[in-house]
Each structure stands twice: as C-alpha cells, then as structure tokens.
Amino acid sequence: MEQISPKPQPLEPKLAERPVSFRALIRANRVYFLGLMLFLGIGAILLSTTAQGEIEFAINRYRSPFNDSLWKVLTQLAEQYTIILFAIVLAAYSYRKALAFALLGILIPITSGGLKVLFGAPRPMRWFYDFAPEQWGELFRFPEVASTWAYTSFPSGHATSAFAVYGFLAFCTVGRSKRWVELACIAAAIVVAFSRQYLLFHFLKDVVAGAVLGTTLAVVIYLWQQYWWRGSIRMRSGFWNRD
C-alpha cells in the first residue's frame, strides 16, 4: 500500500518575525533596565530625603571652567544631530527600526515640551533667584544661556531624549556585545541626566521624570514597530545588510 506523504507546510516568511512581549523585552535587556532601576531608586531616595535645590546646590560646589566645558560637551549626547546620526546607523541595518527611531525623535519634543507648558515649573536659576536668595548669592555662576531662567523645567527634555534614544538603541542591539552596549547606553543616558543638573538647567525631579518618560516612549515605539511591514524583506533589512 502506497504511503501518502504528509503535505508540506509552507515555510514561514523569513521576515515574519515573532514580536517580543513587554516581559521578554525586559528580560532581553536586563542590564539596561537594572541600571535604570538603580538610577530611579537612588533618585527616589534623594528626592524623599532632600529639599528642593539642595542637591543642585551641592553639585554647584564642584563647578569650574574645565568642568563646565566637559559637561557642556557630554550634555550634547542627546542633541538632535546625535539622533540623526543614530538614525542613519540604524538605517544601515533596518529601515523599519530607523523609521521607528525617527518617529521617536519627533515624539520626544512633543511630549516633553507639552508637559513643560502644562507644569510651567521654574528652572533652577529662576528658582534660586526667586525662592532661595541666600543660596543664590553663594552659587558659583558661569555664563548661562537665557533659557535657564524660563519656566520650562519639568520634565527635562534632554533626559527624556537620552533615555528614549539610548534605550531604543539598547533594545535593537543583538549579538555577543549586547550586554556591553546596554551598559554603555544606560551610562550615556545617566551622564546626560547629571549634566543637566550640573549646568543648572534642571532639578533632580526633572531628570527622573525625563528618564521615566523617555524609557516609556522607547518601549512603546519599539514594541509597536515590530508589527510594521512584517512581511517586507526590504523594510527589515537596511542599506548595509540586505537579506
């Protein structure tokens, strides 16, 4: 009796990736999220045990022209041109992820800017001048830009950008070096957050809020982009690694 071979099942398209869940994303990027939790935990402790401006006043004791120059450079790790550069790098490996990253870059100023208008919190220079005149007189002040006097302190746009940008990059990274990239990404985000306090642009609560907002944006956009053009080979690949 002739045996009937089972009908071959169609192969799943190479690009029909199985989307990862939120829980799987956390597990896959545990180094980054452990660093984030450590930053938020220390931030929460400091916020609950210190008064407004106390931390920034303490940091101000270490200001110098050299340190100012250093932190003014490091704070640029979350500037717009940095986002454009990373978008080009991502496009080399995945057009889809590059487009998602570009969308993230658009959402960062919209969300953080909207919240700044909503809360209208004074930046440190303005706050010290208005509410802590004694500390204001003791501040080591170097040339500051006019925006440091505005009522746009909460949340920090640079911190939002840093945690969104470097969080998304950490999520996209694969391979043996992933853990080191995650560590570098969370370190870069924290450095940007600290630079905003050092330069008297923001309070600790502003950068902590920015970290939460930026990470939320990164997670949402990353999980969402997995469903874009799932069957498109062209969109999954980039101009460097074409499948």
CSV table of C-alpha atoms in Angstrom, one decimal:
chain,number,residue,atom,x,y,z
A,1,MET,CA,0.0,0.0,0.0
A,2,GLU,CA,1.4,3.3,-1.1
A,3,GLN,CA,2.1,5.7,1.8
A,4,ILE,CA,0.9,9.2,1.4
A,5,SER,CA,3.5,11.7,2.4
A,6,PRO,CA,2.2,14.5,4.6
A,7,LYS,CA,1.5,17.7,2.7
A,8,PRO,CA,4.5,20.0,3.2
A,9,GLN,CA,3.7,23.0,5.3
A,10,PRO,CA,4.5,26.4,3.8
A,11,LEU,CA,7.6,27.9,5.4
A,12,GLU,CA,7.0,31.0,7.5
A,13,PRO,CA,8.4,34.0,5.7
A,14,LYS,CA,11.8,35.0,6.9
A,15,LEU,CA,10.6,38.4,7.8
A,16,ALA,CA,7.5,37.4,9.7
A,17,GLU,CA,9.3,37.8,13.0
A,18,ARG,CA,7.6,36.8,16.1
A,19,PRO,CA,7.1,40.1,18.1
A,20,VAL,CA,8.6,40.1,21.6
A,21,SER,CA,6.4,40.9,24.5
A,22,PHE,CA,7.0,43.6,27.1
A,23,ARG,CA,8.2,40.9,29.6
A,24,ALA,CA,10.5,39.4,27.0
A,25,LEU,CA,11.9,42.8,26.2
A,26,ILE,CA,12.7,43.4,29.9
A,27,ARG,CA,14.5,40.0,30.1
A,28,ALA,CA,16.4,40.5,26.9
A,29,ASN,CA,17.6,43.9,28.1
A,30,ARG,CA,18.1,43.3,31.8
A,31,VAL,CA,21.4,45.1,32.1
A,32,TYR,CA,19.9,48.3,30.8
A,33,PHE,CA,16.8,48.0,33.0
A,34,LEU,CA,18.8,47.1,36.1
A,35,GLY,CA,20.8,50.3,35.5
A,36,LEU,CA,17.6,52.3,35.0
A,37,MET,CA,16.1,50.9,38.2
A,38,LEU,CA,19.3,51.7,40.1
A,39,PHE,CA,19.2,55.3,38.8
A,40,LEU,CA,15.5,55.7,39.6
A,41,GLY,CA,15.9,54.1,43.0
A,42,ILE,CA,18.7,56.4,44.1
A,43,GLY,CA,16.8,59.3,42.6
A,44,ALA,CA,13.7,58.4,44.6
A,45,ILE,CA,15.7,58.2,47.9
A,46,LEU,CA,17.3,61.5,47.3
A,47,LEU,CA,14.1,63.2,46.4
A,48,SER,CA,12.4,61.9,49.6
A,49,THR,CA,15.3,62.9,51.9
A,50,THR,CA,16.4,66.3,50.5
A,51,ALA,CA,14.8,69.7,49.9
A,52,GLN,CA,14.3,71.4,46.6
A,53,GLY,CA,17.6,72.7,45.2
A,54,GLU,CA,19.7,71.1,47.9
A,55,ILE,CA,21.3,68.5,45.6
A,56,GLU,CA,21.9,71.1,42.8
A,57,PHE,CA,23.5,73.5,45.3
A,58,ALA,CA,25.8,70.7,46.5
A,59,ILE,CA,26.8,69.9,42.9
A,60,ASN,CA,27.4,73.6,42.3
A,61,ARG,CA,30.4,73.5,44.7
A,62,TYR,CA,32.3,71.5,42.1
A,63,ARG,CA,31.8,73.9,39.2
A,64,SER,CA,34.9,75.2,37.4
A,65,PRO,CA,35.6,76.4,33.8
A,66,PHE,CA,37.1,73.0,33.0
A,67,ASN,CA,34.1,71.0,34.4
A,68,ASP,CA,31.7,73.4,32.6
A,69,SER,CA,33.4,72.7,29.3
A,70,LEU,CA,33.4,68.9,29.9
A,71,TRP,CA,29.7,68.7,30.9
A,72,LYS,CA,28.6,71.0,28.1
A,73,VAL,CA,30.1,68.5,25.7
A,74,LEU,CA,28.6,65.5,27.4
A,75,THR,CA,25.1,67.0,27.5
A,76,GLN,CA,25.2,67.0,23.7
A,77,LEU,CA,24.9,63.2,23.7
A,78,ALA,CA,21.1,63.8,23.5
A,79,GLU,CA,21.0,66.6,20.9
A,80,GLN,CA,19.1,66.4,17.7
A,81,TYR,CA,22.1,65.8,15.5
A,82,THR,CA,23.0,62.8,17.6
A,83,ILE,CA,19.5,61.4,17.0
A,84,ILE,CA,20.0,61.9,13.2
A,85,LEU,CA,23.4,60.2,13.3
A,86,PHE,CA,22.0,57.1,15.1
A,87,ALA,CA,19.0,57.0,12.7
A,88,ILE,CA,21.5,56.7,9.8
A,89,VAL,CA,23.3,53.9,11.6
A,90,LEU,CA,20.1,52.1,12.2
A,91,ALA,CA,19.1,52.5,8.6
A,92,ALA,CA,22.2,50.6,7.7
A,93,TYR,CA,20.7,47.5,9.4
A,94,SER,CA,16.9,48.0,9.3
A,95,TYR,CA,14.9,50.7,7.6
A,96,ARG,CA,11.9,49.8,9.8
A,97,LYS,CA,13.8,50.4,13.0
A,98,ALA,CA,15.3,53.6,11.6
A,99,LEU,CA,11.8,54.9,10.8
A,100,ALA,CA,10.6,54.0,14.3
A,101,PHE,CA,13.6,55.8,15.7
A,102,ALA,CA,12.8,58.9,13.6
A,103,LEU,CA,9.3,58.8,15.0
A,104,LEU,CA,10.7,58.6,18.4
A,105,GLY,CA,12.8,61.7,17.7
A,106,ILE,CA,9.6,63.5,16.8
A,107,LEU,CA,7.7,62.4,19.8
A,108,ILE,CA,10.4,63.4,22.3
A,109,PRO,CA,10.0,67.2,22.0
A,110,ILE,CA,6.2,66.9,21.5
A,111,THR,CA,5.7,65.0,24.8
A,112,SER,CA,8.3,66.7,26.9
A,113,GLY,CA,7.5,70.1,25.5
A,114,GLY,CA,3.8,69.7,26.2
A,115,LEU,CA,4.4,68.7,29.8
A,116,LYS,CA,6.8,71.7,30.2
A,117,VAL,CA,4.0,74.0,29.2
A,118,LEU,CA,1.5,72.1,31.4
A,119,PHE,CA,3.6,72.3,34.6
A,120,GLY,CA,5.3,75.6,34.0
A,121,ALA,CA,8.0,74.9,36.6
A,122,PRO,CA,10.8,77.4,37.1
A,123,ARG,CA,14.3,76.3,36.1
A,124,PRO,CA,17.0,76.2,38.8
A,125,MET,CA,18.4,79.6,38.1
A,126,ARG,CA,15.0,81.2,38.3
A,127,TRP,CA,14.0,79.2,41.3
A,128,PHE,CA,17.1,80.0,43.3
A,129,TYR,CA,16.7,83.7,42.5
A,130,ASP,CA,13.1,83.8,43.5
A,131,PHE,CA,12.8,81.3,46.4
A,132,ALA,CA,16.4,80.8,47.8
A,133,PRO,CA,18.1,84.2,47.7
A,134,GLU,CA,20.8,83.2,50.3
A,135,GLN,CA,21.8,80.2,48.2
A,136,TRP,CA,21.5,82.3,45.1
A,137,GLY,CA,24.2,84.6,46.5
A,138,GLU,CA,26.5,81.7,47.1
A,139,LEU,CA,26.2,80.0,43.7
A,140,PHE,CA,29.2,79.6,41.5
A,141,ARG,CA,27.6,81.1,38.4
A,142,PHE,CA,29.3,80.9,35.0
A,143,PRO,CA,27.7,82.3,31.8
A,144,GLU,CA,24.3,80.6,31.4
A,145,VAL,CA,22.0,80.7,28.4
A,146,ALA,CA,18.8,82.8,28.7
A,147,SER,CA,16.6,79.7,28.7
A,148,THR,CA,17.9,78.6,32.1
A,149,TRP,CA,15.6,81.4,33.5
A,150,ALA,CA,12.5,80.1,31.9
A,151,TYR,CA,9.5,78.2,33.4
A,152,THR,CA,10.2,75.1,31.4
A,153,SER,CA,12.0,72.9,34.0
A,154,PHE,CA,9.7,69.8,34.3
A,155,PRO,CA,10.4,67.4,32.8
A,156,SER,CA,13.9,67.5,31.4
A,157,GLY,CA,13.8,67.3,27.6
A,158,HIS,CA,17.4,66.2,27.4
A,159,ALA,CA,16.9,63.4,29.9
A,160,THR,CA,13.8,62.4,28.1
A,161,SER,CA,15.7,62.3,24.8
A,162,ALA,CA,18.7,60.4,26.3
A,163,PHE,CA,16.7,57.6,27.9
A,164,ALA,CA,14.5,57.3,24.8
A,165,VAL,CA,17.3,57.3,22.3
A,166,TYR,CA,19.8,55.1,24.2
A,167,GLY,CA,17.0,52.8,25.5
A,168,PHE,CA,15.8,52.2,21.9
A,169,LEU,CA,19.4,51.6,20.7
A,170,ALA,CA,19.9,49.1,23.5
A,171,PHE,CA,16.7,47.2,22.5
A,172,CYS,CA,17.9,47.0,18.9
A,173,THR,CA,21.3,45.6,19.7
A,174,VAL,CA,22.0,41.8,19.3
A,175,GLY,CA,25.0,39.6,19.4
A,176,ARG,CA,27.8,38.9,21.9
A,177,SER,CA,28.4,42.6,22.6
A,178,LYS,CA,24.8,43.3,23.6
A,179,ARG,CA,25.4,43.5,27.3
A,180,TRP,CA,28.3,45.9,26.9
A,181,VAL,CA,26.2,48.1,24.6
A,182,GLU,CA,23.3,48.1,27.1
A,183,LEU,CA,25.8,49.2,29.8
A,184,ALA,CA,27.2,51.9,27.6
A,185,CYS,CA,23.6,53.1,26.7
A,186,ILE,CA,22.4,53.4,30.3
A,187,ALA,CA,25.6,55.1,31.3
A,188,ALA,CA,25.3,57.6,28.5
A,189,ALA,CA,21.7,58.4,29.5
A,190,ILE,CA,22.6,58.9,33.1
A,191,VAL,CA,25.6,61.1,32.1
A,192,VAL,CA,23.2,63.4,30.2
A,193,ALA,CA,20.8,63.5,33.1
A,194,PHE,CA,23.5,64.5,35.5
A,195,SER,CA,24.9,67.1,33.1
A,196,ARG,CA,21.5,68.9,33.2
A,197,GLN,CA,21.8,69.3,36.9
A,198,TYR,CA,25.4,70.3,36.9
A,199,LEU,CA,24.7,73.0,34.3
A,200,LEU,CA,21.7,74.3,36.4
A,201,PHE,CA,19.2,73.5,33.7
A,202,HIS,CA,17.2,71.1,35.7
A,203,PHE,CA,16.4,69.7,39.2
A,204,LEU,CA,16.7,66.0,40.1
A,205,LYS,CA,13.0,65.5,39.8
A,206,ASP,CA,13.1,66.9,36.3
A,207,VAL,CA,15.7,64.3,35.1
A,208,VAL,CA,14.0,61.5,36.9
A,209,ALA,CA,10.7,62.3,35.2
A,210,GLY,CA,12.5,62.6,31.9
A,211,ALA,CA,14.0,59.1,32.5
A,212,VAL,CA,10.6,57.6,33.0
A,213,LEU,CA,9.0,59.4,30.1
A,214,GLY,CA,11.9,58.6,27.7
A,215,THR,CA,12.0,55.0,28.6
A,216,THR,CA,8.3,54.7,28.2
A,217,LEU,CA,8.5,56.2,24.7
A,218,ALA,CA,11.3,53.9,23.8
A,219,VAL,CA,9.5,50.7,25.0
A,220,VAL,CA,6.2,51.7,23.3
A,221,ILE,CA,7.7,52.6,20.0
A,222,TYR,CA,10.0,49.5,19.9
A,223,LEU,CA,7.1,47.1,20.7
A,224,TRP,CA,4.9,48.9,18.2
A,225,GLN,CA,7.4,48.9,15.3
A,226,GLN,CA,7.6,45.1,15.4
A,227,TYR,CA,4.2,45.0,13.6
A,228,TRP,CA,5.2,47.3,10.8
A,229,TRP,CA,5.8,45.7,7.4
A,230,ARG,CA,6.4,42.3,8.9
A,231,GLY,CA,6.4,40.7,5.5
A,232,SER,CA,8.6,43.1,3.8
A,233,ILE,CA,12.2,42.0,3.2
A,234,ARG,CA,13.2,45.5,2.1
A,235,MET,CA,11.9,47.2,5.3
A,236,ARG,CA,13.5,44.6,7.6
A,237,SER,CA,16.9,45.0,6.0
A,238,GLY,CA,19.0,48.1,5.6
A,239,PHE,CA,21.3,49.5,3.0
A,240,TRP,CA,24.3,47.7,4.6
A,241,ASN,CA,22.9,44.2,5.3
A,242,ARG,CA,20.3,43.3,2.6
A,243,ASP,CA,18.7,40.0,3.1
